[in-house]
PDB file of C-alpha atoms in Angstrom:
ATOM      1  CA  GLY A   1      51.799  25.804  21.256  1.00 52.00           C
ATOM      2  CA  ALA A   2      54.830  23.693  21.730  1.00 71.00           C
ATOM      3  CA  GLY A   3      55.577  22.557  18.386  1.00 89.00           C
ATOM      4  CA  VAL A   4      56.791  24.409  14.969  1.00 93.00           C
ATOM      5  CA  SER A   5      53.367  25.678  13.373  1.00 95.00           C
ATOM      6  CA  GLN A   6      53.000  27.024   9.544  1.00 97.00           C
ATOM      7  CA  SER A   7      50.341  28.754   7.933  1.00 96.00           C
ATOM      8  CA  PRO A   8      48.391  28.524   5.517  1.00 97.00           C
ATOM      9  CA  ARG A   9      48.563  24.695   5.751  1.00 95.00           C
ATOM     10  CA  TYR A  10      46.748  24.807   2.405  1.00 96.00           C
ATOM     11  CA  LYS A  11      47.163  27.469  -0.261  1.00 97.00           C
ATOM     12  CA  VAL A  12      45.665  27.543  -4.034  1.00 97.00           C
ATOM     13  CA  THR A  13      46.448  30.383  -6.312  1.00 97.00           C
ATOM     14  CA  LYS A  14      46.571  31.495  -9.647  1.00 97.00           C
ATOM     15  CA  ARG A  15      49.791  31.686 -12.028  1.00 97.00           C
ATOM     16  CA  GLY A  16      51.573  34.862 -11.625  1.00 97.00           C
ATOM     17  CA  GLN A  17      49.945  36.013  -8.299  1.00 97.00           C
ATOM     18  CA  ASP A  18      52.379  35.928  -5.035  1.00 97.00           C
ATOM     19  CA  VAL A  19      52.346  34.074  -1.902  1.00 98.00           C
ATOM     20  CA  ALA A  20      53.691  34.345   1.300  1.00 98.00           C
ATOM     21  CA  LEU A  21      54.388  31.213   3.541  1.00 98.00           C
ATOM     22  CA  ARG A  22      54.588  31.758   7.536  1.00 98.00           C
ATOM     23  CA  CYS A  23      56.778  29.716   9.878  1.00 97.00           C
ATOM     24  CA  ASP A  24      56.479  30.063  13.502  1.00 96.00           C
ATOM     25  CA  PRO A  25      59.421  27.957  15.058  1.00 94.00           C
ATOM     26  CA  ILE A  26      59.589  26.750  18.670  1.00 90.00           C
ATOM     27  CA  SER A  27      60.656  29.801  21.168  1.00 86.00           C
ATOM     28  CA  GLY A  28      64.223  30.195  21.567  1.00 81.00           C
ATOM     29  CA  HIS A  29      65.040  27.982  18.498  1.00 85.00           C
ATOM     30  CA  VAL A  30      68.009  29.402  16.986  1.00 82.00           C
ATOM     31  CA  SER A  31      68.156  27.981  13.676  1.00 86.00           C
ATOM     32  CA  LEU A  32      64.990  27.909  11.222  1.00 90.00           C
ATOM     33  CA  TYR A  33      64.877  25.680   7.922  1.00 90.00           C
ATOM     34  CA  TRP A  34      62.888  25.737   4.924  1.00 94.00           C
ATOM     35  CA  TYR A  35      62.355  22.998   2.814  1.00 93.00           C
ATOM     36  CA  ARG A  36      60.266  21.954  -0.241  1.00 94.00           C
ATOM     37  CA  GLN A  37      59.106  18.825  -0.961  1.00 90.00           C
ATOM     38  CA  ALA A  38      57.376  17.676  -4.282  1.00 87.00           C
ATOM     39  CA  LEU A  39      54.932  15.291  -4.565  1.00 81.00           C
ATOM     40  CA  GLY A  40      56.676  11.648  -4.054  1.00 77.00           C
ATOM     41  CA  GLN A  41      59.993  13.263  -3.866  1.00 80.00           C
ATOM     42  CA  GLY A  42      61.939  13.457  -1.227  1.00 80.00           C
ATOM     43  CA  PRO A  43      62.604  17.050   0.905  1.00 85.00           C
ATOM     44  CA  GLU A  44      64.674  19.758  -0.861  1.00 88.00           C
ATOM     45  CA  PHE A  45      66.745  22.066   0.977  1.00 86.00           C
ATOM     46  CA  LEU A  46      65.930  25.703   0.539  1.00 92.00           C
ATOM     47  CA  THR A  47      67.456  28.042   2.786  1.00 91.00           C
ATOM     48  CA  TYR A  48      68.175  28.488   6.636  1.00 86.00           C
ATOM     49  CA  PHE A  49      68.738  31.235   9.260  1.00 88.00           C
ATOM     50  CA  ASN A  50      70.480  31.482  12.306  1.00 82.00           C
ATOM     51  CA  TYR A  51      68.506  34.256  14.248  1.00 83.00           C
ATOM     52  CA  GLU A  52      67.711  36.654  12.045  1.00 86.00           C
ATOM     53  CA  ALA A  53      70.658  36.265   9.588  1.00 84.00           C
ATOM     54  CA  GLN A  54      70.392  33.941   6.168  1.00 88.00           C
ATOM     55  CA  GLN A  55      73.281  31.828   5.990  1.00 81.00           C
ATOM     56  CA  ASP A  56      72.466  29.602   2.963  1.00 80.00           C
ATOM     57  CA  LYS A  57      70.038  30.657   0.371  1.00 83.00           C
ATOM     58  CA  SER A  58      71.813  28.388  -2.279  1.00 81.00           C
ATOM     59  CA  GLY A  59      68.727  26.172  -2.841  1.00 87.00           C
ATOM     60  CA  LEU A  60      66.204  28.848  -3.389  1.00 91.00           C
ATOM     61  CA  PRO A  61      65.113  27.688  -7.066  1.00 91.00           C
ATOM     62  CA  ASN A  62      65.211  31.361  -8.678  1.00 92.00           C
ATOM     63  CA  ASP A  63      65.139  35.045  -7.372  1.00 94.00           C
ATOM     64  CA  ARG A  64      61.390  34.631  -7.377  1.00 97.00           C
ATOM     65  CA  PHE A  65      61.611  32.922  -4.231  1.00 97.00           C
ATOM     66  CA  SER A  66      62.953  35.054  -0.744  1.00 97.00           C
ATOM     67  CA  ALA A  67      63.013  34.385   2.387  1.00 97.00           C
ATOM     68  CA  GLU A  68      63.450  36.772   5.780  1.00 96.00           C
ATOM     69  CA  ARG A  69      63.521  36.386   9.927  1.00 95.00           C
ATOM     70  CA  PRO A  70      63.661  39.922  10.243  1.00 92.00           C
ATOM     71  CA  GLU A  71      63.425  39.395  14.208  1.00 88.00           C
ATOM     72  CA  GLY A  72      64.908  36.175  14.704  1.00 86.00           C
ATOM     73  CA  SER A  73      61.695  34.330  15.408  1.00 91.00           C
ATOM     74  CA  ILE A  74      58.770  33.783  12.531  1.00 95.00           C
ATOM     75  CA  SER A  75      59.644  33.515   8.892  1.00 97.00           C
ATOM     76  CA  THR A  76      58.654  34.472   5.675  1.00 98.00           C
ATOM     77  CA  LEU A  77      59.100  32.459   2.410  1.00 98.00           C
ATOM     78  CA  THR A  78      57.780  34.564  -0.190  1.00 98.00           C
ATOM     79  CA  ILE A  79      57.406  33.274  -4.348  1.00 98.00           C
ATOM     80  CA  GLN A  80      56.561  35.870  -6.307  1.00 97.00           C
ATOM     81  CA  ARG A  81      54.839  35.673  -9.669  1.00 97.00           C
ATOM     82  CA  THR A  82      54.128  31.790  -9.092  1.00 97.00           C
ATOM     83  CA  GLU A  83      54.082  29.402 -11.709  1.00 97.00           C
ATOM     84  CA  GLN A  84      52.778  25.824 -11.685  1.00 96.00           C
ATOM     85  CA  ARG A  85      56.008  24.084 -11.274  1.00 94.00           C
ATOM     86  CA  ASP A  86      56.056  25.819  -7.704  1.00 96.00           C
ATOM     87  CA  SER A  87      53.510  23.435  -6.578  1.00 96.00           C
ATOM     88  CA  ALA A  88      54.875  21.717  -3.543  1.00 96.00           C
ATOM     89  CA  MET A  89      54.421  21.001   0.145  1.00 95.00           C
ATOM     90  CA  TYR A  90      56.753  23.859   1.915  1.00 96.00           C
ATOM     91  CA  ARG A  91      58.120  22.847   5.080  1.00 94.00           C
ATOM     92  CA  CYS A  92      59.877  24.275   7.911  1.00 94.00           C
ATOM     93  CA  ALA A  93      61.744  23.205  10.765  1.00 91.00           C
ATOM     94  CA  SER A  94      63.595  24.733  13.717  1.00 89.00           C
ATOM     95  CA  SER A  95      66.437  23.805  15.867  1.00 83.00           C
ATOM     96  CA  ILE A  96      67.964  25.102  19.163  1.00 76.00           C
ATOM     97  CA  THR A  97      71.593  25.142  17.816  1.00 64.00           C
ATOM     98  CA  PRO A  98      73.354  27.857  18.794  1.00 49.00           C
ATOM     99  CA  PRO A  99      75.841  28.776  15.940  1.00 43.00           C
ATOM    100  CA  GLY A 100      78.663  26.301  15.570  1.00 48.00           C
ATOM    101  CA  SER A 101      77.048  23.498  17.664  1.00 52.00           C
ATOM    102  CA  SER A 102      76.811  20.168  16.235  1.00 49.00           C
ATOM    103  CA  SER A 103      74.220  18.847  18.874  1.00 47.00           C
ATOM    104  CA  TYR A 104      70.941  19.905  17.897  1.00 58.00           C
ATOM    105  CA  GLU A 105      67.412  17.873  16.734  1.00 71.00           C
ATOM    106  CA  GLN A 106      65.404  19.220  14.162  1.00 78.00           C
ATOM    107  CA  TYR A 107      61.403  20.004  14.477  1.00 85.00           C
ATOM    108  CA  PHE A 108      59.486  19.705  11.708  1.00 88.00           C
ATOM    109  CA  GLY A 109      56.231  21.950  10.883  1.00 92.00           C
ATOM    110  CA  PRO A 110      52.944  20.526   9.600  1.00 92.00           C
ATOM    111  CA  GLY A 111      53.645  22.018   5.914  1.00 94.00           C
ATOM    112  CA  THR A 112      51.901  24.299   3.649  1.00 96.00           C
ATOM    113  CA  ARG A 113      50.647  22.717   0.737  1.00 96.00           C
ATOM    114  CA  LEU A 114      50.692  24.944  -2.043  1.00 97.00           C
ATOM    115  CA  THR A 115      48.834  24.426  -5.551  1.00 97.00           C
ATOM    116  CA  VAL A 116      49.460  27.008  -8.224  1.00 97.00           C
ATOM    117  CA  THR A 117      46.681  26.626 -11.210  1.00 96.00           C
TER     118      THR A 117
ATOM    119  CA  LYS B   1      76.279  10.559  -7.433  1.00 64.00           C
ATOM    120  CA  ASN B   2      74.055  11.975  -4.586  1.00 81.00           C
ATOM    121  CA  GLU B   3      75.868  12.708  -1.479  1.00 90.00           C
ATOM    122  CA  VAL B   4      73.654  10.992   0.269  1.00 93.00           C
ATOM    123  CA  GLU B   5      72.480   7.601  -0.800  1.00 94.00           C
ATOM    124  CA  GLN B   6      70.131   4.906   0.980  1.00 95.00           C
ATOM    125  CA  SER B   7      69.752   1.547   0.441  1.00 96.00           C
ATOM    126  CA  PRO B   8      67.010  -0.033  -0.520  1.00 96.00           C
ATOM    127  CA  GLN B   9      64.937   2.476  -2.297  1.00 93.00           C
ATOM    128  CA  ASN B  10      62.193  -0.050  -1.143  1.00 95.00           C
ATOM    129  CA  LEU B  11      61.550  -2.722   1.050  1.00 96.00           C
ATOM    130  CA  THR B  12      58.500  -5.031   1.619  1.00 97.00           C
ATOM    131  CA  ALA B  13      58.751  -7.415   4.975  1.00 97.00           C
ATOM    132  CA  GLN B  14      56.095  -9.806   6.896  1.00 97.00           C
ATOM    133  CA  GLU B  15      55.348  -8.497  10.269  1.00 96.00           C
ATOM    134  CA  GLY B  16      57.818  -9.497  13.089  1.00 96.00           C
ATOM    135  CA  GLU B  17      60.610  -9.038  10.438  1.00 96.00           C
ATOM    136  CA  PHE B  18      64.299  -7.470  11.783  1.00 97.00           C
ATOM    137  CA  ILE B  19      64.614  -4.241   9.122  1.00 97.00           C
ATOM    138  CA  THR B  20      67.893  -2.764   8.425  1.00 97.00           C
ATOM    139  CA  ILE B  21      68.125   0.387   6.040  1.00 98.00           C
ATOM    140  CA  ASN B  22      71.440   1.712   5.285  1.00 98.00           C
ATOM    141  CA  CYS B  23      72.625   5.328   4.546  1.00 97.00           C
ATOM    142  CA  SER B  24      76.169   6.331   3.210  1.00 97.00           C
ATOM    143  CA  TYR B  25      77.340   9.786   2.566  1.00 96.00           C
ATOM    144  CA  SER B  26      80.460  11.327   0.725  1.00 95.00           C
ATOM    145  CA  VAL B  27      80.916  15.024   2.728  1.00 93.00           C
ATOM    146  CA  GLY B  28      82.223  15.585   6.180  1.00 92.00           C
ATOM    147  CA  ILE B  29      79.217  16.180   8.166  1.00 91.00           C
ATOM    148  CA  SER B  30      78.822  17.539  12.091  1.00 86.00           C
ATOM    149  CA  ALA B  31      75.330  15.357  12.478  1.00 87.00           C
ATOM    150  CA  LEU B  32      73.090  12.585  10.732  1.00 90.00           C
ATOM    151  CA  HIS B  33      69.382  12.566  11.220  1.00 88.00           C
ATOM    152  CA  TRP B  34      66.869   9.570  10.619  1.00 91.00           C
ATOM    153  CA  LEU B  35      63.405  11.023   9.667  1.00 88.00           C
ATOM    154  CA  GLN B  36      60.155   9.246   9.259  1.00 87.00           C
ATOM    155  CA  GLN B  37      57.607  10.347   6.813  1.00 83.00           C
ATOM    156  CA  HIS B  38      54.195   9.052   7.188  1.00 77.00           C
ATOM    157  CA  PRO B  39      51.689   8.303   4.543  1.00 73.00           C
ATOM    158  CA  GLY B  40      49.736  11.533   5.335  1.00 67.00           C
ATOM    159  CA  GLY B  41      53.120  13.475   4.789  1.00 66.00           C
ATOM    160  CA  GLY B  42      53.959  14.445   8.491  1.00 70.00           C
ATOM    161  CA  ILE B  43      57.868  14.235   9.087  1.00 76.00           C
ATOM    162  CA  VAL B  44      59.025  12.953  12.336  1.00 77.00           C
ATOM    163  CA  SER B  45      62.779  13.094  13.279  1.00 79.00           C
ATOM    164  CA  LEU B  46      63.677   9.779  14.822  1.00 85.00           C
ATOM    165  CA  PHE B  47      67.482   9.961  16.077  1.00 84.00           C
ATOM    166  CA  MET B  48      70.288  12.674  15.478  1.00 84.00           C
ATOM    167  CA  LEU B  49      73.751  11.189  15.660  1.00 87.00           C
ATOM    168  CA  SER B  50      77.081  12.407  15.849  1.00 86.00           C
ATOM    169  CA  SER B  51      78.690   9.083  16.935  1.00 88.00           C
ATOM    170  CA  GLY B  52      77.587   5.594  17.994  1.00 91.00           C
ATOM    171  CA  LYS B  53      74.610   4.325  18.510  1.00 92.00           C
ATOM    172  CA  LYS B  54      70.971   5.425  20.061  1.00 89.00           C
ATOM    173  CA  LYS B  55      68.169   3.373  20.806  1.00 89.00           C
ATOM    174  CA  HIS B  56      64.429   4.204  21.085  1.00 85.00           C
ATOM    175  CA  GLY B  57      62.088   1.442  21.657  1.00 88.00           C
ATOM    176  CA  ARG B  58      62.286  -0.924  18.439  1.00 92.00           C
ATOM    177  CA  LEU B  59      64.387   1.439  16.628  1.00 93.00           C
ATOM    178  CA  ILE B  60      68.046   1.584  16.800  1.00 94.00           C
ATOM    179  CA  ALA B  61      70.098   4.080  14.690  1.00 94.00           C
ATOM    180  CA  THR B  62      74.139   3.205  14.441  1.00 96.00           C
ATOM    181  CA  ILE B  63      76.928   5.725  12.640  1.00 96.00           C
ATOM    182  CA  ASN B  64      80.353   4.917  11.774  1.00 96.00           C
ATOM    183  CA  ILE B  65      81.935   8.247  11.035  1.00 93.00           C
ATOM    184  CA  GLN B  66      85.210   6.507   9.617  1.00 94.00           C
ATOM    185  CA  GLU B  67      83.240   4.710   7.182  1.00 95.00           C
ATOM    186  CA  LYS B  68      80.532   7.433   6.193  1.00 96.00           C
ATOM    187  CA  HIS B  69      77.558   4.890   6.988  1.00 97.00           C
ATOM    188  CA  SER B  70      74.740   5.193   9.085  1.00 97.00           C
ATOM    189  CA  SER B  71      72.272   2.295   9.714  1.00 97.00           C
ATOM    190  CA  LEU B  72      68.477   2.142  10.927  1.00 97.00           C
ATOM    191  CA  HIS B  73      67.252  -0.962  12.437  1.00 97.00           C
ATOM    192  CA  ILE B  74      63.792  -1.779  13.545  1.00 96.00           C
ATOM    193  CA  THR B  75      63.370  -4.799  15.483  1.00 95.00           C
ATOM    194  CA  ALA B  76      59.965  -6.655  15.359  1.00 94.00           C
ATOM    195  CA  SER B  77      58.572  -4.660  12.579  1.00 95.00           C
ATOM    196  CA  HIS B  78      55.055  -4.039  12.702  1.00 94.00           C
ATOM    197  CA  PRO B  79      52.410  -2.697  10.038  1.00 94.00           C
ATOM    198  CA  ARG B  80      52.507   0.879  11.663  1.00 91.00           C
ATOM    199  CA  ASP B  81      56.251   1.087  10.737  1.00 93.00           C
ATOM    200  CA  SER B  82      55.312   1.286   7.355  1.00 93.00           C
ATOM    201  CA  ALA B  83      56.519   4.945   6.228  1.00 92.00           C
ATOM    202  CA  VAL B  84      59.247   6.614   4.185  1.00 91.00           C
ATOM    203  CA  TYR B  85      62.611   6.578   5.995  1.00 93.00           C
ATOM    204  CA  ILE B  86      64.834   9.394   5.374  1.00 91.00           C
ATOM    205  CA  CYS B  87      68.332   9.975   6.241  1.00 93.00           C
ATOM    206  CA  ALA B  88      69.804  13.364   5.979  1.00 89.00           C
ATOM    207  CA  VAL B  89      73.420  14.642   6.878  1.00 89.00           C
ATOM    208  CA  ARG B  90      74.429  18.513   8.098  1.00 83.00           C
ATOM    209  CA  SER B  91      77.560  19.106   6.158  1.00 84.00           C
ATOM    210  CA  ASP B  92      80.226  20.432   8.516  1.00 85.00           C
ATOM    211  CA  ARG B  93      81.936  22.687   5.976  1.00 82.00           C
ATOM    212  CA  ASP B  94      78.470  25.186   5.180  1.00 76.00           C
ATOM    213  CA  ASP B  95      75.612  23.719   7.718  1.00 73.00           C
ATOM    214  CA  LYS B  96      73.430  22.903   4.715  1.00 76.00           C
ATOM    215  CA  ILE B  97      71.476  19.765   5.137  1.00 79.00           C
ATOM    216  CA  ILE B  98      71.533  17.272   2.787  1.00 85.00           C
ATOM    217  CA  PHE B  99      68.881  14.604   2.383  1.00 85.00           C
ATOM    218  CA  GLY B 100      68.734  10.927   0.886  1.00 89.00           C
ATOM    219  CA  LYS B 101      65.789  10.210  -1.411  1.00 87.00           C
ATOM    220  CA  GLY B 102      64.162   7.825   1.221  1.00 90.00           C
ATOM    221  CA  THR B 103      63.605   4.373   1.510  1.00 94.00           C
ATOM    222  CA  ARG B 104      59.943   3.531   1.370  1.00 93.00           C
ATOM    223  CA  LEU B 105      59.025   0.458   3.876  1.00 95.00           C
ATOM    224  CA  HIS B 106      55.878  -1.617   3.428  1.00 95.00           C
ATOM    225  CA  ILE B 107      55.135  -3.889   6.595  1.00 96.00           C
ATOM    226  CA  LEU B 108      52.665  -6.574   5.912  1.00 96.00           C
ATOM    227  CA  PRO B 109      50.347  -7.895   8.390  1.00 94.00           C
TER     228      PRO B 109
END
């Protein structure tokens, strides 16, 4: 496919369970970003990668959240011991930017809607 | 104070009206995005700007780096333009993306 894909599209989980959300960026894109969007709110930055290196994780809410991109392409956002307040749409985006470049366009995936019951 | 401020927060207009949405930011940036979020939730990147002006169809985006301000204009607005328009900037210090809270636009037929 030509765009950013995410899986699963919908995830319902019980409180206390771990979840893993996957992002498959556009092939060749260097930068990958994770965002969270609660219902009725704007997007909130979580973390981003250039290649496999996590550049900034200051937006991750707490240590239950982690992300990896081990081979510089697919990324996984993991939430351990989920809580109801984690319920949100989790989106990723990718851009072609080489590190240090200011010229880029972000392409967003469709998101994973996580519901914690 | 938020680092990215948008105005207005909500805007209702009649079909055909010229629409302006404003974005002001307080950080140094390497680029600014205008995004459109449809009622179904999907996000589309409309423009990426680092200077000047860009036009795509009925949409025009401008940025004034010295004044730290950008505007998104929609000419001959149409009900299908109804969406949330979000301004986002990329910090030139740490590459972090900072979002505005969005402007909810509703175009009446």
